[in-house]
Every structure is written in C-alpha cells, then in structure tokens.
PDB file of N, CA and C in Angstrom:
ATOM      1  N   MET A   1       0.817  21.496 -10.679  1.00  0.00           N
ATOM      2  CA  MET A   1       0.579  20.483  -9.675  1.00  0.00           C
ATOM      3  C   MET A   1      -0.806  19.898  -9.896  1.00  0.00           C
ATOM      4  N   ALA A   2      -0.904  18.586  -9.922  1.00  0.00           N
ATOM      5  CA  ALA A   2      -2.185  17.896 -10.077  1.00  0.00           C
ATOM      6  C   ALA A   2      -2.678  17.429  -8.716  1.00  0.00           C
ATOM      7  N   VAL A   3      -3.972  17.436  -8.546  1.00  0.00           N
ATOM      8  CA  VAL A   3      -4.577  16.960  -7.310  1.00  0.00           C
ATOM      9  C   VAL A   3      -5.287  15.651  -7.620  1.00  0.00           C
ATOM     10  N   VAL A   4      -4.985  14.604  -6.849  1.00  0.00           N
ATOM     11  CA  VAL A   4      -5.643  13.321  -7.010  1.00  0.00           C
ATOM     12  C   VAL A   4      -6.630  13.181  -5.861  1.00  0.00           C
ATOM     13  N   LEU A   5      -7.919  13.125  -6.201  1.00  0.00           N
ATOM     14  CA  LEU A   5      -8.951  13.039  -5.171  1.00  0.00           C
ATOM     15  C   LEU A   5      -9.193  11.596  -4.757  1.00  0.00           C
ATOM     16  N   ALA A   6      -9.637  11.423  -3.529  1.00  0.00           N
ATOM     17  CA  ALA A   6      -9.956  10.083  -3.029  1.00  0.00           C
ATOM     18  C   ALA A   6     -11.112   9.507  -3.835  1.00  0.00           C
ATOM     19  N   ASN A   7     -10.962   8.235  -4.256  1.00  0.00           N
ATOM     20  CA  ASN A   7     -12.033   7.583  -4.993  1.00  0.00           C
ATOM     21  C   ASN A   7     -12.417   6.229  -4.394  1.00  0.00           C
ATOM     22  N   ARG A   8     -11.797   5.857  -3.267  1.00  0.00           N
ATOM     23  CA  ARG A   8     -12.098   4.589  -2.599  1.00  0.00           C
ATOM     24  C   ARG A   8     -11.740   4.685  -1.129  1.00  0.00           C
ATOM     25  N   ARG A   9     -12.188   3.699  -0.384  1.00  0.00           N
ATOM     26  CA  ARG A   9     -11.752   3.546   1.008  1.00  0.00           C
ATOM     27  C   ARG A   9     -10.778   2.387   1.024  1.00  0.00           C
ATOM     28  N   LEU A  10      -9.546   2.657   1.455  1.00  0.00           N
ATOM     29  CA  LEU A  10      -8.477   1.676   1.382  1.00  0.00           C
ATOM     30  C   LEU A  10      -8.069   1.203   2.776  1.00  0.00           C
ATOM     31  N   THR A  11      -7.846  -0.101   2.886  1.00  0.00           N
ATOM     32  CA  THR A  11      -7.410  -0.723   4.139  1.00  0.00           C
ATOM     33  C   THR A  11      -6.015  -1.284   3.940  1.00  0.00           C
ATOM     34  N   LEU A  12      -5.125  -1.019   4.874  1.00  0.00           N
ATOM     35  CA  LEU A  12      -3.749  -1.493   4.793  1.00  0.00           C
ATOM     36  C   LEU A  12      -3.554  -2.684   5.726  1.00  0.00           C
ATOM     37  N   TYR A  13      -2.996  -3.755   5.184  1.00  0.00           N
ATOM     38  CA  TYR A  13      -2.588  -4.922   5.958  1.00  0.00           C
ATOM     39  C   TYR A  13      -1.065  -4.937   5.937  1.00  0.00           C
ATOM     40  N   ALA A  14      -0.462  -4.449   7.004  1.00  0.00           N
ATOM     41  CA  ALA A  14       0.997  -4.294   7.051  1.00  0.00           C
ATOM     42  C   ALA A  14       1.624  -5.436   7.831  1.00  0.00           C
ATOM     43  N   HIS A  15       2.601  -6.082   7.220  1.00  0.00           N
ATOM     44  CA  HIS A  15       3.342  -7.147   7.883  1.00  0.00           C
ATOM     45  C   HIS A  15       4.331  -6.538   8.866  1.00  0.00           C
ATOM     46  N   ALA A  16       4.788  -7.350   9.787  1.00  0.00           N
ATOM     47  CA  ALA A  16       5.819  -6.895  10.718  1.00  0.00           C
ATOM     48  C   ALA A  16       7.104  -6.671   9.936  1.00  0.00           C
ATOM     49  N   HIS A  17       7.727  -5.521  10.118  1.00  0.00           N
ATOM     50  CA  HIS A  17       8.988  -5.199   9.453  1.00  0.00           C
ATOM     51  C   HIS A  17       9.971  -4.751  10.510  1.00  0.00           C
ATOM     52  N   PRO A  18      11.216  -5.090  10.438  1.00  0.00           N
ATOM     53  CA  PRO A  18      11.782  -5.995   9.444  1.00  0.00           C
ATOM     54  C   PRO A  18      11.369  -7.432   9.736  1.00  0.00           C
ATOM     55  N   TRP A  19      11.497  -8.288   8.717  1.00  0.00           N
ATOM     56  CA  TRP A  19      11.120  -9.690   8.862  1.00  0.00           C
ATOM     57  C   TRP A  19      12.077 -10.384   9.819  1.00  0.00           C
ATOM     58  N   GLY A  20      11.583 -11.483  10.388  1.00  0.00           N
ATOM     59  CA  GLY A  20      12.445 -12.311  11.220  1.00  0.00           C
ATOM     60  C   GLY A  20      13.538 -12.946  10.368  1.00  0.00           C
ATOM     61  N   ARG A  21      14.535 -13.491  11.012  1.00  0.00           N
ATOM     62  CA  ARG A  21      15.658 -14.114  10.279  1.00  0.00           C
ATOM     63  C   ARG A  21      15.815 -15.562  10.727  1.00  0.00           C
ATOM     64  N   ASP A  22      16.299 -16.385   9.799  1.00  0.00           N
ATOM     65  CA  ASP A  22      16.536 -17.790  10.131  1.00  0.00           C
ATOM     66  C   ASP A  22      17.890 -17.935  10.822  1.00  0.00           C
ATOM     67  N   ALA A  23      18.303 -19.181  11.084  1.00  0.00           N
ATOM     68  CA  ALA A  23      19.557 -19.435  11.812  1.00  0.00           C
ATOM     69  C   ALA A  23      20.779 -18.918  11.062  1.00  0.00           C
ATOM     70  N   ASN A  24      20.665 -18.741   9.738  1.00  0.00           N
ATOM     71  CA  ASN A  24      21.785 -18.233   8.946  1.00  0.00           C
ATOM     72  C   ASN A  24      21.728 -16.724   8.750  1.00  0.00           C
ATOM     73  N   GLY A  25      20.741 -16.068   9.330  1.00  0.00           N
ATOM     74  CA  GLY A  25      20.626 -14.622   9.211  1.00  0.00           C
ATOM     75  C   GLY A  25      19.879 -14.154   7.976  1.00  0.00           C
ATOM     76  N   VAL A  26      19.261 -15.089   7.239  1.00  0.00           N
ATOM     77  CA  VAL A  26      18.523 -14.746   6.029  1.00  0.00           C
ATOM     78  C   VAL A  26      17.109 -14.305   6.413  1.00  0.00           C
ATOM     79  N   PRO A  27      16.635 -13.154   5.887  1.00  0.00           N
ATOM     80  CA  PRO A  27      15.271 -12.719   6.219  1.00  0.00           C
ATOM     81  C   PRO A  27      14.240 -13.756   5.773  1.00  0.00           C
ATOM     82  N   VAL A  28      13.265 -14.010   6.640  1.00  0.00           N
ATOM     83  CA  VAL A  28      12.199 -14.968   6.356  1.00  0.00           C
ATOM     84  C   VAL A  28      10.895 -14.196   6.212  1.00  0.00           C
ATOM     85  N   PRO A  29      10.338 -14.163   4.981  1.00  0.00           N
ATOM     86  CA  PRO A  29       9.083 -13.422   4.799  1.00  0.00           C
ATOM     87  C   PRO A  29       7.931 -14.095   5.531  1.00  0.00           C
ATOM     88  N   PRO A  30       6.898 -13.333   5.859  1.00  0.00           N
ATOM     89  CA  PRO A  30       5.745 -13.918   6.545  1.00  0.00           C
ATOM     90  C   PRO A  30       4.980 -14.852   5.610  1.00  0.00           C
ATOM     91  N   ASP A  31       4.185 -15.726   6.187  1.00  0.00           N
ATOM     92  CA  ASP A  31       3.368 -16.659   5.414  1.00  0.00           C
ATOM     93  C   ASP A  31       2.381 -15.866   4.566  1.00  0.00           C
ATOM     94  N   PRO A  32       2.437 -15.990   3.226  1.00  0.00           N
ATOM     95  CA  PRO A  32       1.539 -15.200   2.375  1.00  0.00           C
ATOM     96  C   PRO A  32       0.068 -15.595   2.518  1.00  0.00           C
ATOM     97  N   LYS A  33      -0.197 -16.758   3.107  1.00  0.00           N
ATOM     98  CA  LYS A  33      -1.585 -17.203   3.290  1.00  0.00           C
ATOM     99  C   LYS A  33      -2.220 -16.592   4.534  1.00  0.00           C
ATOM    100  N   GLN A  34      -1.401 -16.005   5.398  1.00  0.00           N
ATOM    101  CA  GLN A  34      -1.922 -15.394   6.620  1.00  0.00           C
ATOM    102  C   GLN A  34      -1.849 -13.884   6.515  1.00  0.00           C
ATOM    103  N   ARG A  35      -3.027 -13.254   6.507  1.00  0.00           N
ATOM    104  CA  ARG A  35      -3.086 -11.793   6.411  1.00  0.00           C
ATOM    105  C   ARG A  35      -2.971 -11.197   7.812  1.00  0.00           C
ATOM    106  N   PRO A  36      -2.118 -10.193   7.975  1.00  0.00           N
ATOM    107  CA  PRO A  36      -2.016  -9.542   9.292  1.00  0.00           C
ATOM    108  C   PRO A  36      -3.281  -8.746   9.604  1.00  0.00           C
ATOM    109  N   GLU A  37      -3.397  -8.291  10.819  1.00  0.00           N
ATOM    110  CA  GLU A  37      -4.527  -7.448  11.214  1.00  0.00           C
ATOM    111  C   GLU A  37      -4.482  -6.141  10.427  1.00  0.00           C
ATOM    112  N   PRO A  38      -5.650  -5.603  10.060  1.00  0.00           N
ATOM    113  CA  PRO A  38      -5.642  -4.331   9.319  1.00  0.00           C
ATOM    114  C   PRO A  38      -5.137  -3.199  10.205  1.00  0.00           C
ATOM    115  N   ARG A  39      -4.384  -2.302   9.602  1.00  0.00           N
ATOM    116  CA  ARG A  39      -3.876  -1.140  10.337  1.00  0.00           C
ATOM    117  C   ARG A  39      -4.939  -0.054  10.414  1.00  0.00           C
ATOM    118  N   GLY A  40      -5.786   0.039   9.391  1.00  0.00           N
ATOM    119  CA  GLY A  40      -6.841   1.048   9.390  1.00  0.00           C
ATOM    120  C   GLY A  40      -7.451   1.169   8.012  1.00  0.00           C
ATOM    121  N   THR A  41      -8.585   1.864   7.939  1.00  0.00           N
ATOM    122  CA  THR A  41      -9.264   2.129   6.676  1.00  0.00           C
ATOM    123  C   THR A  41      -9.440   3.638   6.552  1.00  0.00           C
ATOM    124  N   TRP A  42      -8.963   4.178   5.416  1.00  0.00           N
ATOM    125  CA  TRP A  42      -9.024   5.613   5.184  1.00  0.00           C
ATOM    126  C   TRP A  42      -9.395   5.889   3.733  1.00  0.00           C
ATOM    127  N   PRO A  43      -9.861   7.102   3.432  1.00  0.00           N
ATOM    128  CA  PRO A  43     -10.071   7.468   2.027  1.00  0.00           C
ATOM    129  C   PRO A  43      -8.724   7.475   1.303  1.00  0.00           C
ATOM    130  N   GLY A  44      -8.731   7.042   0.052  1.00  0.00           N
ATOM    131  CA  GLY A  44      -7.520   7.029  -0.751  1.00  0.00           C
ATOM    132  C   GLY A  44      -7.882   6.952  -2.219  1.00  0.00           C
ATOM    133  N   SER A  45      -6.891   6.805  -3.063  1.00  0.00           N
ATOM    134  CA  SER A  45      -7.165   6.716  -4.497  1.00  0.00           C
ATOM    135  C   SER A  45      -6.367   5.580  -5.112  1.00  0.00           C
ATOM    136  N   VAL A  46      -6.920   5.055  -6.206  1.00  0.00           N
ATOM    137  CA  VAL A  46      -6.293   3.973  -6.949  1.00  0.00           C
ATOM    138  C   VAL A  46      -6.364   4.326  -8.423  1.00  0.00           C
ATOM    139  N   LEU A  47      -5.222   4.323  -9.100  1.00  0.00           N
ATOM    140  CA  LEU A  47      -5.169   4.628 -10.526  1.00  0.00           C
ATOM    141  C   LEU A  47      -4.291   3.606 -11.236  1.00  0.00           C
ATOM    142  N   GLU A  48      -4.808   3.003 -12.310  1.00  0.00           N
ATOM    143  CA  GLU A  48      -3.983   2.103 -13.108  1.00  0.00           C
ATOM    144  C   GLU A  48      -3.115   2.946 -14.033  1.00  0.00           C
ATOM    145  N   GLN A  49      -1.848   2.581 -14.142  1.00  0.00           N
ATOM    146  CA  GLN A  49      -0.894   3.311 -14.971  1.00  0.00           C
ATOM    147  C   GLN A  49      -0.806   2.688 -16.364  1.00  0.00           C
ATOM    148  N   PRO A  50      -0.358   3.449 -17.362  1.00  0.00           N
ATOM    149  CA  PRO A  50      -0.254   2.917 -18.724  1.00  0.00           C
ATOM    150  C   PRO A  50       0.634   1.670 -18.847  1.00  0.00           C
ATOM    151  N   ASP A  51       1.625   1.530 -17.948  1.00  0.00           N
ATOM    152  CA  ASP A  51       2.514   0.364 -18.011  1.00  0.00           C
ATOM    153  C   ASP A  51       1.939  -0.870 -17.313  1.00  0.00           C
ATOM    154  N   GLY A  52       0.706  -0.766 -16.781  1.00  0.00           N
ATOM    155  CA  GLY A  52       0.063  -1.900 -16.114  1.00  0.00           C
ATOM    156  C   GLY A  52       0.262  -1.933 -14.614  1.00  0.00           C
ATOM    157  N   SER A  53       1.133  -1.062 -14.081  1.00  0.00           N
ATOM    158  CA  SER A  53       1.290  -0.992 -12.633  1.00  0.00           C
ATOM    159  C   SER A  53       0.140  -0.149 -12.058  1.00  0.00           C
ATOM    160  N   TRP A  54       0.066  -0.098 -10.753  1.00  0.00           N
ATOM    161  CA  TRP A  54      -0.993   0.654 -10.077  1.00  0.00           C
ATOM    162  C   TRP A  54      -0.380   1.690  -9.165  1.00  0.00           C
ATOM    163  N   SER A  55      -0.962   2.867  -9.152  1.00  0.00           N
ATOM    164  CA  SER A  55      -0.529   3.948  -8.282  1.00  0.00           C
ATOM    165  C   SER A  55      -1.622   4.176  -7.247  1.00  0.00           C
ATOM    166  N   LEU A  56      -1.272   4.039  -5.988  1.00  0.00           N
ATOM    167  CA  LEU A  56      -2.223   4.232  -4.901  1.00  0.00           C
ATOM    168  C   LEU A  56      -1.780   5.414  -4.057  1.00  0.00           C
ATOM    169  N   ARG A  57      -2.733   6.141  -3.538  1.00  0.00           N
ATOM    170  CA  ARG A  57      -2.465   7.230  -2.592  1.00  0.00           C
ATOM    171  C   ARG A  57      -3.172   6.876  -1.294  1.00  0.00           C
ATOM    172  N   LEU A  58      -2.386   6.760  -0.223  1.00  0.00           N
ATOM    173  CA  LEU A  58      -2.921   6.390   1.086  1.00  0.00           C
ATOM    174  C   LEU A  58      -2.838   7.564   2.044  1.00  0.00           C
ATOM    175  N   ASP A  59      -3.682   7.522   3.041  1.00  0.00           N
ATOM    176  CA  ASP A  59      -3.657   8.514   4.109  1.00  0.00           C
ATOM    177  C   ASP A  59      -2.312   8.414   4.837  1.00  0.00           C
ATOM    178  N   PRO A  60      -1.740   9.538   5.273  1.00  0.00           N
ATOM    179  CA  PRO A  60      -0.439   9.485   5.953  1.00  0.00           C
ATOM    180  C   PRO A  60      -0.469   8.691   7.259  1.00  0.00           C
ATOM    181  N   GLN A  61      -1.661   8.474   7.840  1.00  0.00           N
ATOM    182  CA  GLN A  61      -1.745   7.658   9.060  1.00  0.00           C
ATOM    183  C   GLN A  61      -1.342   6.210   8.803  1.00  0.00           C
ATOM    184  N   SER A  62      -1.345   5.793   7.537  1.00  0.00           N
ATOM    185  CA  SER A  62      -0.993   4.413   7.208  1.00  0.00           C
ATOM    186  C   SER A  62       0.514   4.157   7.281  1.00  0.00           C
ATOM    187  N   TRP A  63       1.328   5.213   7.302  1.00  0.00           N
ATOM    188  CA  TRP A  63       2.775   5.075   7.296  1.00  0.00           C
ATOM    189  C   TRP A  63       3.267   4.427   8.572  1.00  0.00           C
ATOM    190  N   PRO A  64       4.232   3.527   8.590  1.00  0.00           N
ATOM    191  CA  PRO A  64       5.070   3.107   7.477  1.00  0.00           C
ATOM    192  C   PRO A  64       4.418   2.007   6.636  1.00  0.00           C
ATOM    193  N   VAL A  65       4.701   2.045   5.347  1.00  0.00           N
ATOM    194  CA  VAL A  65       4.229   1.055   4.388  1.00  0.00           C
ATOM    195  C   VAL A  65       5.465   0.478   3.716  1.00  0.00           C
ATOM    196  N   GLU A  66       5.533  -0.845   3.619  1.00  0.00           N
ATOM    197  CA  GLU A  66       6.711  -1.515   3.074  1.00  0.00           C
ATOM    198  C   GLU A  66       6.331  -2.448   1.927  1.00  0.00           C
ATOM    199  N   PRO A  67       7.277  -2.748   1.021  1.00  0.00           N
ATOM    200  CA  PRO A  67       7.001  -3.742  -0.019  1.00  0.00           C
ATOM    201  C   PRO A  67       6.537  -5.052   0.609  1.00  0.00           C
ATOM    202  N   GLY A  68       5.528  -5.658  -0.010  1.00  0.00           N
ATOM    203  CA  GLY A  68       4.951  -6.901   0.506  1.00  0.00           C
ATOM    204  C   GLY A  68       3.676  -6.687   1.288  1.00  0.00           C
ATOM    205  N   ASP A  69       3.441  -5.445   1.774  1.00  0.00           N
ATOM    206  CA  ASP A  69       2.182  -5.157   2.457  1.00  0.00           C
ATOM    207  C   ASP A  69       1.050  -5.210   1.438  1.00  0.00           C
ATOM    208  N   VAL A  70      -0.177  -5.374   1.915  1.00  0.00           N
ATOM    209  CA  VAL A  70      -1.334  -5.519   1.024  1.00  0.00           C
ATOM    210  C   VAL A  70      -2.341  -4.410   1.326  1.00  0.00           C
ATOM    211  N   VAL A  71      -2.910  -3.835   0.257  1.00  0.00           N
ATOM    212  CA  VAL A  71      -3.952  -2.806   0.370  1.00  0.00           C
ATOM    213  C   VAL A  71      -5.210  -3.361  -0.292  1.00  0.00           C
ATOM    214  N   THR A  72      -6.353  -3.198   0.361  1.00  0.00           N
ATOM    215  CA  THR A  72      -7.626  -3.634  -0.214  1.00  0.00           C
ATOM    216  C   THR A  72      -8.596  -2.460  -0.236  1.00  0.00           C
ATOM    217  N   ASP A  73      -9.631  -2.579  -1.084  1.00  0.00           N
ATOM    218  CA  ASP A  73     -10.692  -1.570  -1.080  1.00  0.00           C
ATOM    219  C   ASP A  73     -12.006  -2.221  -0.691  1.00  0.00           C
ATOM    220  N   GLU A  74     -13.066  -1.414  -0.641  1.00  0.00           N
ATOM    221  CA  GLU A  74     -14.361  -1.901  -0.174  1.00  0.00           C
ATOM    222  C   GLU A  74     -14.990  -2.932  -1.107  1.00  0.00           C
ATOM    223  N   SER A  75     -14.530  -3.024  -2.361  1.00  0.00           N
ATOM    224  CA  SER A  75     -15.091  -4.004  -3.294  1.00  0.00           C
ATOM    225  C   SER A  75     -14.402  -5.362  -3.193  1.00  0.00           C
ATOM    226  N   GLY A  76     -13.312  -5.441  -2.430  1.00  0.00           N
ATOM    227  CA  GLY A  76     -12.570  -6.688  -2.285  1.00  0.00           C
ATOM    228  C   GLY A  76     -11.333  -6.767  -3.157  1.00  0.00           C
ATOM    229  N   ALA A  77     -11.111  -5.770  -4.023  1.00  0.00           N
ATOM    230  CA  ALA A  77      -9.895  -5.749  -4.843  1.00  0.00           C
ATOM    231  C   ALA A  77      -8.694  -5.564  -3.916  1.00  0.00           C
ATOM    232  N   SER A  78      -7.553  -6.142  -4.308  1.00  0.00           N
ATOM    233  CA  SER A  78      -6.360  -5.976  -3.476  1.00  0.00           C
ATOM    234  C   SER A  78      -5.119  -5.773  -4.335  1.00  0.00           C
ATOM    235  N   TRP A  79      -4.132  -5.131  -3.739  1.00  0.00           N
ATOM    236  CA  TRP A  79      -2.865  -4.817  -4.383  1.00  0.00           C
ATOM    237  C   TRP A  79      -1.738  -5.133  -3.410  1.00  0.00           C
ATOM    238  N   THR A  80      -0.610  -5.625  -3.950  1.00  0.00           N
ATOM    239  CA  THR A  80       0.584  -5.852  -3.142  1.00  0.00           C
ATOM    240  C   THR A  80       1.558  -4.714  -3.405  1.00  0.00           C
ATOM    241  N   VAL A  81       2.021  -4.102  -2.352  1.00  0.00           N
ATOM    242  CA  VAL A  81       2.927  -2.949  -2.438  1.00  0.00           C
ATOM    243  C   VAL A  81       4.290  -3.389  -2.958  1.00  0.00           C
ATOM    244  N   THR A  82       4.801  -2.657  -3.967  1.00  0.00           N
ATOM    245  CA  THR A  82       6.162  -2.888  -4.451  1.00  0.00           C
ATOM    246  C   THR A  82       7.104  -1.755  -4.030  1.00  0.00           C
ATOM    247  N   ALA A  83       6.552  -0.566  -3.783  1.00  0.00           N
ATOM    248  CA  ALA A  83       7.348   0.573  -3.320  1.00  0.00           C
ATOM    249  C   ALA A  83       6.407   1.575  -2.654  1.00  0.00           C
ATOM    250  N   ALA A  84       6.926   2.312  -1.680  1.00  0.00           N
ATOM    251  CA  ALA A  84       6.114   3.322  -0.995  1.00  0.00           C
ATOM    252  C   ALA A  84       6.994   4.473  -0.561  1.00  0.00           C
ATOM    253  N   ARG A  85       6.387   5.665  -0.570  1.00  0.00           N
ATOM    254  CA  ARG A  85       7.110   6.876  -0.158  1.00  0.00           C
ATOM    255  C   ARG A  85       6.138   7.801   0.562  1.00  0.00           C
ATOM    256  N   HIS A  86       6.573   8.339   1.680  1.00  0.00           N
ATOM    257  CA  HIS A  86       5.757   9.280   2.455  1.00  0.00           C
ATOM    258  C   HIS A  86       6.049  10.697   1.980  1.00  0.00           C
ATOM    259  N   HIS A  87       5.022  11.376   1.482  1.00  0.00           N
ATOM    260  CA  HIS A  87       5.166  12.763   1.039  1.00  0.00           C
ATOM    261  C   HIS A  87       4.601  13.669   2.124  1.00  0.00           C
ATOM    262  N   ALA A  88       5.432  14.501   2.697  1.00  0.00           N
ATOM    263  CA  ALA A  88       5.010  15.427   3.737  1.00  0.00           C
ATOM    264  C   ALA A  88       5.361  16.848   3.314  1.00  0.00           C
ATOM    265  N   VAL A  89       4.395  17.746   3.446  1.00  0.00           N
ATOM    266  CA  VAL A  89       4.612  19.146   3.116  1.00  0.00           C
ATOM    267  C   VAL A  89       4.682  19.912   4.438  1.00  0.00           C
ATOM    268  N   PRO A  90       5.864  20.411   4.812  1.00  0.00           N
ATOM    269  CA  PRO A  90       6.003  21.110   6.084  1.00  0.00           C
ATOM    270  C   PRO A  90       5.002  22.266   6.206  1.00  0.00           C
ATOM    271  N   GLY A  91       4.281  22.268   7.305  1.00  0.00           N
ATOM    272  CA  GLY A  91       3.324  23.336   7.567  1.00  0.00           C
ATOM    273  C   GLY A  91       1.956  23.134   6.934  1.00  0.00           C
ATOM    274  N   PHE A  92       1.790  22.088   6.127  1.00  0.00           N
ATOM    275  CA  PHE A  92       0.517  21.838   5.451  1.00  0.00           C
ATOM    276  C   PHE A  92       0.161  20.359   5.540  1.00  0.00           C
ATOM    277  N   ALA A  93      -0.051  19.863   6.741  1.00  0.00           N
ATOM    278  CA  ALA A  93      -0.306  18.441   6.965  1.00  0.00           C
ATOM    279  C   ALA A  93      -1.533  17.932   6.208  1.00  0.00           C
ATOM    280  N   ALA A  94      -2.455  18.810   5.852  1.00  0.00           N
ATOM    281  CA  ALA A  94      -3.671  18.391   5.153  1.00  0.00           C
ATOM    282  C   ALA A  94      -3.388  17.830   3.765  1.00  0.00           C
ATOM    283  N   VAL A  95      -2.219  18.112   3.198  1.00  0.00           N
ATOM    284  CA  VAL A  95      -1.907  17.609   1.864  1.00  0.00           C
ATOM    285  C   VAL A  95      -0.883  16.474   1.880  1.00  0.00           C
ATOM    286  N   ASP A  96      -0.508  15.999   3.058  1.00  0.00           N
ATOM    287  CA  ASP A  96       0.410  14.868   3.151  1.00  0.00           C
ATOM    288  C   ASP A  96      -0.272  13.605   2.637  1.00  0.00           C
ATOM    289  N   TYR A  97       0.520  12.686   2.076  1.00  0.00           N
ATOM    290  CA  TYR A  97      -0.016  11.401   1.621  1.00  0.00           C
ATOM    291  C   TYR A  97       1.122  10.399   1.483  1.00  0.00           C
ATOM    292  N   VAL A  98       0.744   9.133   1.313  1.00  0.00           N
ATOM    293  CA  VAL A  98       1.707   8.063   1.060  1.00  0.00           C
ATOM    294  C   VAL A  98       1.499   7.610  -0.373  1.00  0.00           C
ATOM    295  N   GLN A  99       2.533   7.708  -1.193  1.00  0.00           N
ATOM    296  CA  GLN A  99       2.493   7.267  -2.587  1.00  0.00           C
ATOM    297  C   GLN A  99       2.946   5.817  -2.641  1.00  0.00           C
ATOM    298  N   VAL A 100       2.127   4.967  -3.262  1.00  0.00           N
ATOM    299  CA  VAL A 100       2.418   3.542  -3.335  1.00  0.00           C
ATOM    300  C   VAL A 100       2.383   3.089  -4.789  1.00  0.00           C
ATOM    301  N   THR A 101       3.370   2.311  -5.176  1.00  0.00           N
ATOM    302  CA  THR A 101       3.337   1.590  -6.449  1.00  0.00           C
ATOM    303  C   THR A 101       3.042   0.150  -6.086  1.00  0.00           C
ATOM    304  N   ALA A 102       2.108  -0.485  -6.816  1.00  0.00           N
ATOM    305  CA  ALA A 102       1.674  -1.823  -6.425  1.00  0.00           C
ATOM    306  C   ALA A 102       1.301  -2.654  -7.649  1.00  0.00           C
ATOM    307  N   THR A 103       1.121  -3.945  -7.411  1.00  0.00           N
ATOM    308  CA  THR A 103       0.609  -4.858  -8.440  1.00  0.00           C
ATOM    309  C   THR A 103      -0.744  -5.374  -7.980  1.00  0.00           C
ATOM    310  N   ARG A 104      -1.627  -5.604  -8.930  1.00  0.00           N
ATOM    311  CA  ARG A 104      -2.993  -6.071  -8.631  1.00  0.00           C
ATOM    312  C   ARG A 104      -2.959  -7.551  -8.275  1.00  0.00           C
ATOM    313  N   ASN A 105      -3.800  -7.974  -7.363  1.00  0.00           N
ATOM    314  CA  ASN A 105      -3.927  -9.383  -6.975  1.00  0.00           C
ATOM    315  C   ASN A 105      -5.270  -9.907  -7.422  1.00  0.00           C
ATOM    316  N   PRO A 106      -5.385 -10.898  -8.229  1.00  0.00           N
ATOM    317  CA  PRO A 106      -4.289 -11.434  -9.034  1.00  0.00           C
ATOM    318  C   PRO A 106      -3.959 -10.472 -10.156  1.00  0.00           C
ATOM    319  N   PRO A 107      -2.762 -10.571 -10.709  1.00  0.00           N
ATOM    320  CA  PRO A 107      -2.374  -9.644 -11.784  1.00  0.00           C
ATOM    321  C   PRO A 107      -3.311  -9.756 -12.976  1.00  0.00           C
ATOM    322  N   GLU A 108      -3.575  -8.623 -13.618  1.00  0.00           N
ATOM    323  CA  GLU A 108      -4.406  -8.639 -14.814  1.00  0.00           C
ATOM    324  C   GLU A 108      -3.567  -9.134 -15.991  1.00  0.00           C
ATOM    325  N   VAL A 109      -4.152  -9.976 -16.823  1.00  0.00           N
ATOM    326  CA  VAL A 109      -3.451 -10.513 -17.992  1.00  0.00           C
ATOM    327  C   VAL A 109      -4.006  -9.820 -19.224  1.00  0.00           C
ATOM    328  N   PRO A 110      -3.130  -9.194 -20.047  1.00  0.00           N
ATOM    329  CA  PRO A 110      -3.631  -8.476 -21.224  1.00  0.00           C
ATOM    330  C   PRO A 110      -4.238  -9.408 -22.262  1.00  0.00           C
TER     331      PRO A 110
END
C-alpha cells in the first residue's frame, strides 16, 4: 500500500447536481463562465500521470464530487473533474479520501 501525502491546499467548486433539464428533458449543464461558490479548502495532493491525466486526492469532506466540477490550488492552477470515487475505510476515518481523475485547465500541450 502506498501513502500519498498532501502537497497542496485544494478548493472544490461543485456545480449543482443533477443538472436542470430543458423542456425536452435533456440535461442542461451550468454556464462554464460562472464558477459556483467554493465548497471548502482542504489539504490534498495533485499528481500528473504518465498518460497526461491528473490524479487528485481530496479530503472526504469534499464529497460528493461529480464530473464537471472544478478543483483549484493556492497557486491558481485548476483541474476539471472527469471521474471521482469516495474511498472509505470502515473504522479508520482518518485514511478516507476522494480519488479524482481530472484534466488540467488549460490542458497542457506536449
């Protein structure tokens, strides 16, 4: 088992989920130019993966996290969530975390 230590302070901007729907019942995503209120700032980690994606570890207080939400750090870097999973260890809440796969904003070009 590997331990990933916190290396940044991360803020989550979570959109309202599920999204509203139009008259035809099609989900309407929120305006990407309008950032929602931050949910909170907690210690977390950010690691770039060999395939160019980003792996983030968030505090479990940030849950729920959904694709399309945005995470920022204290330097102003930001990532858009593509997938998230809450990892909980029964009886050991101190090791719980939220695993996030994300893309960098703007994406890095090789």
